[in-house]
Short mmCIF file of C-alpha atoms and ligand atoms in Angstrom, two decimals:
data_model
loop_
_atom_site.label_atom_id
_atom_site.label_comp_id
_atom_site.label_asym_id
_atom_site.label_seq_id
_atom_site.Cartn_x
_atom_site.Cartn_y
_atom_site.Cartn_z
CA VAL A 1 -1.94 -24.08 -17.72
CA ALA A 2 -1.32 -22.51 -21.10
CA LYS A 3 2.45 -23.17 -20.81
CA SER A 4 2.08 -26.72 -20.02
CA ARG A 5 -0.33 -27.34 -22.79
CA ALA A 6 2.00 -25.73 -25.24
CA ARG A 7 4.89 -27.93 -23.83
CA GLY A 8 2.84 -31.01 -24.37
CA SER A 9 2.11 -33.11 -27.54
CA VAL A 10 -1.39 -32.02 -28.24
CA VAL A 11 -0.48 -28.35 -29.40
CA PRO A 12 2.86 -28.56 -30.88
CA TYR A 13 3.41 -25.04 -31.39
CA ALA A 14 1.69 -21.86 -30.10
CA PRO A 15 3.25 -18.54 -30.44
CA ARG A 16 4.37 -17.06 -27.29
CA TYR A 17 2.67 -13.70 -27.77
CA GLY A 18 -0.47 -15.64 -28.46
CA GLU A 19 -0.18 -17.21 -25.08
CA ASP A 20 0.57 -13.91 -23.36
CA ILE A 21 -2.61 -12.21 -24.85
CA ALA A 22 -4.79 -15.26 -24.03
CA SER A 23 -3.60 -15.52 -20.50
CA LYS A 24 -4.00 -11.76 -20.08
CA TYR A 25 -7.59 -11.67 -21.27
CA SER A 26 -8.50 -14.76 -19.23
CA LEU A 27 -6.98 -13.10 -16.06
CA GLU A 28 -8.74 -9.89 -16.74
CA GLY A 29 -12.08 -11.81 -17.00
CA SER A 30 -11.49 -13.79 -13.92
CA LEU A 31 -10.79 -10.69 -12.01
CA ARG A 32 -13.81 -9.06 -13.26
CA ASP A 33 -15.73 -12.00 -11.89
CA ALA A 34 -13.67 -12.16 -8.74
CA LEU A 35 -14.72 -8.47 -8.03
CA ARG A 36 -18.38 -9.14 -8.92
CA ASN A 37 -18.61 -12.11 -6.62
CA GLU A 38 -16.50 -10.44 -3.88
CA ASP A 39 -13.83 -13.02 -3.94
CA LEU A 40 -10.99 -10.55 -3.14
CA ASP A 41 -9.95 -9.85 0.36
CA ILE A 42 -7.23 -7.86 2.23
CA HIS A 43 -4.29 -8.65 4.38
CA LEU A 44 -3.01 -6.03 6.82
CA GLN A 45 0.69 -5.31 7.44
CA PRO A 46 1.44 -3.74 10.75
CA GLN A 47 3.51 -0.57 11.19
CA VAL A 48 5.56 0.04 14.37
CA GLU A 49 6.84 3.40 15.87
CA LEU A 50 10.49 2.84 16.87
CA SER A 51 10.77 5.26 19.73
CA ARG A 52 8.00 3.50 21.80
CA ASN A 53 7.97 0.17 20.06
CA ARG A 54 4.16 0.75 19.58
CA MET A 55 2.27 -0.68 16.71
CA THR A 56 0.51 2.40 15.36
CA GLY A 57 -1.26 1.24 12.23
CA ALA A 58 -1.60 -1.21 9.52
CA GLU A 59 -1.67 -1.07 5.61
CA ALA A 60 -4.49 -2.93 3.80
CA LEU A 61 -3.03 -5.07 0.85
CA VAL A 62 -5.40 -6.57 -1.65
CA ARG A 63 -5.35 -10.38 -1.84
CA TRP A 64 -6.93 -12.48 -4.59
CA PRO A 65 -7.10 -16.15 -3.60
CA ASP A 66 -5.93 -18.47 -6.44
CA GLY A 67 -8.22 -21.39 -5.50
CA GLU A 68 -5.20 -23.55 -4.40
CA GLY A 69 -4.57 -22.06 -1.08
CA GLY A 70 -2.43 -19.20 -2.45
CA PHE A 71 -2.86 -15.73 -3.93
CA VAL A 72 -2.41 -14.26 -7.35
CA SER A 73 0.53 -11.93 -7.06
CA ASN A 74 -0.29 -8.32 -6.97
CA ALA A 75 2.50 -7.45 -9.27
CA LYS A 76 0.73 -9.72 -11.81
CA PHE A 77 -3.00 -8.59 -11.68
CA ILE A 78 -2.79 -4.97 -10.63
CA PRO A 79 -1.38 -3.93 -13.93
CA ILE A 80 -4.27 -6.01 -15.59
CA ALA A 81 -6.65 -4.08 -13.47
CA GLU A 82 -5.26 -0.88 -14.59
CA ASP A 83 -5.15 -1.79 -18.30
CA GLY A 84 -8.66 -3.22 -18.04
CA GLY A 85 -10.36 -0.33 -16.38
CA LEU A 86 -10.99 -2.22 -13.15
CA ILE A 87 -8.47 -0.58 -10.90
CA VAL A 88 -10.88 2.29 -9.61
CA GLN A 89 -13.60 -0.55 -8.77
CA LEU A 90 -10.81 -2.60 -7.06
CA ASP A 91 -9.44 0.40 -4.99
CA HIS A 92 -13.02 1.15 -3.80
CA TYR A 93 -13.79 -2.62 -3.10
CA VAL A 94 -10.61 -2.68 -0.92
CA LEU A 95 -11.46 0.44 1.04
CA ARG A 96 -15.09 -0.88 1.60
CA THR A 97 -13.65 -4.25 2.71
CA LEU A 98 -11.16 -2.61 5.16
CA CYS A 99 -14.16 -0.65 6.62
CA ALA A 100 -16.14 -3.70 6.89
CA HIS A 101 -13.20 -5.47 8.82
CA ALA A 102 -12.79 -2.33 10.94
CA VAL A 103 -16.31 -2.18 12.04
CA SER A 104 -16.17 -5.82 12.98
CA TRP A 105 -13.02 -5.17 15.21
CA GLY A 106 -14.85 -2.37 16.92
CA ALA A 107 -13.44 -1.35 20.21
CA ASP A 108 -10.69 -3.96 19.81
CA LEU A 109 -8.90 -1.63 17.63
CA PRO A 110 -6.66 0.58 19.96
CA PRO A 111 -7.46 4.35 19.93
CA GLY A 112 -5.20 6.16 17.47
CA PHE A 113 -4.57 2.96 15.37
CA ARG A 114 -4.45 3.91 11.82
CA LEU A 115 -5.58 2.07 8.80
CA SER A 116 -4.08 2.82 5.36
CA PHE A 117 -5.20 1.95 2.01
CA ASN A 118 -3.61 2.41 -1.48
CA MET A 119 -5.13 4.33 -4.35
CA SER A 120 -3.74 3.83 -7.79
CA ALA A 121 -2.60 6.80 -10.03
CA ILE A 122 -5.67 6.25 -12.40
CA GLY A 123 -8.24 5.96 -9.41
CA PHE A 124 -6.62 9.16 -7.78
CA GLN A 125 -7.09 11.09 -11.07
CA ASP A 126 -10.78 10.36 -11.22
CA PRO A 127 -12.60 13.78 -10.53
CA TYR A 128 -14.74 12.26 -7.86
CA CYS A 129 -11.93 10.29 -6.19
CA ALA A 130 -12.04 12.37 -2.90
CA GLU A 131 -15.88 12.26 -2.77
CA LYS A 132 -15.94 8.55 -3.24
CA ILE A 133 -13.37 7.92 -0.45
CA MET A 134 -15.30 10.22 1.94
CA GLU A 135 -18.55 8.44 0.91
CA ILE A 136 -17.34 4.88 1.70
CA ILE A 137 -15.73 6.00 5.00
CA GLY A 138 -18.65 8.06 5.83
CA ASP A 139 -21.03 5.08 5.29
CA SER A 140 -19.05 2.89 7.60
CA GLY A 141 -19.66 5.24 10.38
CA LEU A 142 -15.93 4.99 11.36
CA ALA A 143 -14.06 8.10 12.20
CA PRO A 144 -12.09 9.42 9.29
CA HIS A 145 -9.03 10.06 11.49
CA ARG A 146 -8.73 6.22 11.56
CA PHE A 147 -7.70 6.17 7.92
CA GLU A 148 -4.64 7.01 5.78
CA LEU A 149 -4.52 7.29 2.14
CA GLU A 150 -1.50 6.10 0.23
CA VAL A 151 -0.73 7.89 -3.04
CA THR A 152 2.42 7.60 -5.30
CA GLU A 153 4.39 10.48 -6.74
CA GLN A 154 3.04 9.64 -10.16
CA ALA A 155 -0.69 9.90 -8.96
CA VAL A 156 -0.01 13.34 -7.48
CA MET A 157 2.19 14.55 -10.36
CA THR A 158 -0.12 13.62 -13.24
CA ASP A 159 -2.49 16.68 -12.50
CA PHE A 160 -0.79 18.44 -9.86
CA SER A 161 -3.13 21.28 -8.97
CA ALA A 162 -6.22 18.94 -9.01
CA SER A 163 -4.32 16.51 -6.76
CA ILE A 164 -3.54 19.10 -4.29
CA GLU A 165 -7.07 20.08 -4.12
CA LYS A 166 -8.17 16.50 -3.49
CA LEU A 167 -5.41 15.88 -0.93
CA ILE A 168 -6.50 19.16 0.92
CA ARG A 169 -10.10 18.09 0.93
CA LEU A 170 -9.30 14.63 2.26
CA ARG A 171 -7.12 15.94 5.02
CA ASP A 172 -9.74 18.48 6.05
CA TYR A 173 -12.18 15.55 6.38
CA GLY A 174 -9.64 13.94 8.80
CA ILE A 175 -7.89 11.41 6.59
CA ALA A 176 -3.93 11.23 6.65
CA VAL A 177 -2.08 11.23 3.53
CA SER A 178 1.20 9.50 2.78
CA LEU A 179 3.31 9.52 -0.30
CA ASP A 180 3.86 5.91 -1.10
CA ASP A 181 7.25 4.43 -2.74
CA PHE A 182 8.79 7.74 -2.05
CA GLY A 183 11.99 8.25 -4.12
CA THR A 184 11.09 6.06 -7.19
CA GLY A 185 8.74 8.52 -8.74
CA TYR A 186 9.47 11.60 -10.77
CA SER A 187 8.31 14.31 -8.41
CA SER A 188 10.98 17.08 -7.87
CA LEU A 189 11.74 18.49 -4.42
CA ALA A 190 10.15 21.80 -5.51
CA TYR A 191 6.72 19.96 -5.96
CA LEU A 192 7.12 17.93 -2.78
CA GLN A 193 7.32 21.04 -0.74
CA GLN A 194 3.89 22.00 -1.90
CA MET A 195 2.09 18.64 -1.29
CA PRO A 196 -0.28 18.52 1.57
CA LEU A 197 1.28 15.38 3.27
CA ASP A 198 1.43 13.73 6.57
CA ARG A 199 4.02 10.97 5.96
CA LEU A 200 6.64 9.93 3.47
CA LYS A 201 6.84 6.11 3.05
CA VAL A 202 10.39 5.54 1.65
CA ASP A 203 10.49 2.94 -0.98
CA ARG A 204 12.18 -0.17 0.17
CA THR A 205 14.79 -0.09 -2.44
CA PHE A 206 16.56 2.54 -0.24
CA ILE A 207 16.97 0.32 2.84
CA ARG A 208 17.97 -2.83 1.15
CA GLU A 209 21.83 -2.10 1.07
CA VAL A 210 22.35 0.36 3.96
CA GLU A 211 24.52 -2.31 5.74
CA THR A 212 26.77 -3.12 2.95
CA ASN A 213 27.01 0.16 0.76
CA ALA A 214 28.06 3.39 2.17
CA LYS A 215 26.51 5.39 -0.68
CA SER A 216 23.11 3.53 -0.15
CA ALA A 217 23.39 4.58 3.54
CA SER A 218 23.98 8.03 2.68
CA ILE A 219 21.08 8.36 0.42
CA ALA A 220 18.75 6.62 2.99
CA ARG A 221 19.92 8.95 5.65
CA ALA A 222 19.31 12.09 3.41
CA ILE A 223 15.87 10.93 2.65
CA ILE A 224 14.94 10.44 6.24
CA LYS A 225 16.40 13.95 6.85
CA LEU A 226 14.36 15.43 3.98
CA ALA A 227 11.20 14.12 5.61
CA ARG A 228 12.07 15.40 8.97
CA THR A 229 13.02 18.83 7.51
CA LEU A 230 9.70 19.13 5.68
CA GLY A 231 8.04 18.19 9.04
CA LEU A 232 6.76 14.84 7.66
CA ASP A 233 6.69 11.64 9.54
CA CYS A 234 8.91 9.13 7.88
CA LEU A 235 8.18 5.53 7.53
CA MET A 236 10.64 3.01 6.13
CA GLU A 237 9.11 0.23 4.03
CA GLY A 238 10.65 -3.19 3.38
CA VAL A 239 12.68 -3.40 6.76
CA GLU A 240 14.03 -7.10 6.56
CA THR A 241 16.91 -7.18 9.12
CA GLN A 242 17.71 -6.02 12.60
CA GLY A 243 20.56 -4.06 11.21
CA GLN A 244 18.21 -2.06 8.85
CA LEU A 245 15.94 -1.59 11.81
CA GLU A 246 18.73 -0.16 13.90
CA PHE A 247 19.72 1.97 10.87
CA CYS A 248 16.27 3.53 10.86
CA ARG A 249 16.30 4.07 14.68
CA LEU A 250 19.79 5.72 14.60
CA ASN A 251 18.86 8.04 11.83
CA GLY A 252 15.57 9.28 13.22
CA CYS A 253 13.08 7.51 11.00
CA GLN A 254 9.99 7.24 13.15
CA HIS A 255 8.22 4.21 11.68
CA VAL A 256 8.96 1.02 10.08
CA GLN A 257 7.18 -1.71 8.20
CA GLY A 258 8.66 -4.88 6.77
CA TYR A 259 8.98 -8.58 7.14
CA HIS A 260 11.53 -8.26 9.95
CA LEU A 261 8.63 -6.90 12.10
CA TYR A 262 5.54 -8.50 10.59
CA ARG A 263 4.37 -9.90 7.43
CA PRO A 264 0.89 -9.05 6.23
CA VAL A 265 -1.78 -10.81 8.21
CA ALA A 266 -5.30 -12.00 7.61
CA PRO A 267 -7.98 -9.73 8.92
CA ASP A 268 -9.19 -12.10 11.70
CA GLU A 269 -5.58 -12.20 12.83
CA LEU A 270 -4.90 -8.54 13.22
CA ILE A 271 -6.43 -7.97 16.67
CA LYS A 272 -4.40 -10.85 18.13
CA VAL A 273 -1.13 -9.56 16.60
CA VAL A 274 -1.95 -6.02 17.94
CA HIS A 275 -2.58 -7.31 21.33
CA ASN A 276 0.40 -9.73 21.45
CA HIS A 277 2.78 -6.78 20.30
CA ALA A 278 1.40 -4.58 23.14
CA SER A 279 1.92 -7.25 25.82
CA ARG A 280 5.39 -8.19 24.65
CA ARG A 281 6.74 -4.51 24.84
P1 C2E B 1 3.09 -1.15 -1.60
O1 C2E B 1 1.82 -0.15 -1.40
O2 C2E B 1 4.40 -0.33 -1.55
O3 C2E B 1 2.99 -2.15 -0.43
C1 C2E B 1 4.03 -2.67 0.05
C2 C2E B 1 4.52 -4.12 -0.64
O4 C2E B 1 5.70 -4.55 -0.18
C3 C2E B 1 3.48 -5.31 -0.31
O5 C2E B 1 3.32 -6.18 -1.27
C4 C2E B 1 4.08 -5.84 0.89
O6 C2E B 1 3.63 -7.21 1.14
C5 C2E B 1 5.50 -5.87 0.54
N1 C2E B 1 6.52 -5.82 1.59
C6 C2E B 1 6.26 -5.56 2.96
N2 C2E B 1 7.35 -5.77 3.66
C7 C2E B 1 8.25 -6.11 2.91
C8 C2E B 1 9.65 -6.54 3.06
O7 C2E B 1 10.18 -6.43 4.21
N3 C2E B 1 10.30 -7.12 2.01
C9 C2E B 1 9.64 -7.16 0.67
N4 C2E B 1 10.50 -7.61 -0.29
N5 C2E B 1 8.36 -6.82 0.44
C10 C2E B 1 7.64 -6.37 1.70
P2 C2E B 1 1.99 -6.61 -2.10
O8 C2E B 1 1.03 -6.82 -0.95
O9 C2E B 1 2.40 -7.69 -2.95
O10 C2E B 1 1.49 -5.44 -2.85
C11 C2E B 1 2.37 -4.96 -3.94
C12 C2E B 1 1.92 -3.52 -4.31
O11 C2E B 1 0.54 -3.74 -4.90
C13 C2E B 1 1.68 -2.51 -3.39
O12 C2E B 1 2.85 -1.77 -2.99
C14 C2E B 1 0.77 -1.58 -4.09
O13 C2E B 1 1.41 -0.72 -4.90
C15 C2E B 1 -0.13 -2.49 -4.72
N6 C2E B 1 -1.44 -2.70 -3.97
C16 C2E B 1 -1.69 -3.51 -2.92
N7 C2E B 1 -2.89 -3.45 -2.69
C17 C2E B 1 -3.51 -2.45 -3.41
C18 C2E B 1 -4.86 -1.84 -3.56
O14 C2E B 1 -5.72 -2.09 -2.82
N8 C2E B 1 -5.04 -0.90 -4.48
C19 C2E B 1 -4.00 -0.52 -5.26
N9 C2E B 1 -4.07 0.41 -6.30
N10 C2E B 1 -2.66 -1.11 -5.21
C20 C2E B 1 -2.47 -2.15 -4.22
MG1 MG B 2 1.35 1.22 -0.09
MG1 MG B 3 4.86 1.29 -0.74
MG1 MG B 4 6.17 -0.53 -2.97
#
């Protein structure tokens, strides 16, 4: 809107930085309203276990309807939520929303099917982060082992010993923990070894070129092997082609997530997708 106005004849000149600041603040205000009015929802992206071609879980991804049938891009508003002090509220909102949907799915959700949710680095550093997560899940009445927390290397590395404590508490409670976007952060292998984790989610940049670039393929293989050597489950993110899927299978990566398998789906479609997958195997 700001751009088209600036290009039109009414406002002949508006400095670009001015526009950016204005649109940033209006977006932050709208996000605040959207959270208050509970206008945000989630989509769920299925995850598949390669050896048995079984759908084993799904990741909750926040969605903010833009009022025109689409969604505001996460890449655009999540940084604004972080800067504006809204991200902790957003993360809790998403987890509560996930719980509410899961309660409504009830027994239609297959046993062992795991629901993962993301926690921002800022949210994870909150001293009561673990308690808050346990409180939300506890209030839902759902079993904690239904859930998986996704944290990034950055989130864990910021205050390493406090993070370890939180992760231990959450795992004791029954929640699985995965390290998201693995390989893009700045945690060293020495730290990785000490993290109480269940799964590495390999960042999608590592799978992108495995079919065309031998060095890429070597690095992807090494990361999968690293996960397995550490006794962690390995999930490849962003699998977009059959060739990439075969690469994962061939190299012992147990789980995959990506557009080649399933795009994120609306909550009321999840159960249908789960059952269709099971019947097509
Ligand atoms: P992420 O946690 O790594 O989630 C995966 C992102 O990759 C999702 O984007 C998903 O739609 C996308 N994706 C999945 N498969 C493919 C594929 O095959 N190709 C490509 N190119 N992309 C694929 P989305 O939903 O736009 O979310 C982007 C990021 O926003 C997430 O990355 C996560 O960091 C963040 N995010 C999403 N929901 C939440 C939330 O509730 N809280 C927080 N703190 N962050 C969230
Ligand atoms: Mg994630
Ligand atoms: Mg990820
Ligand atoms: Mg990512």
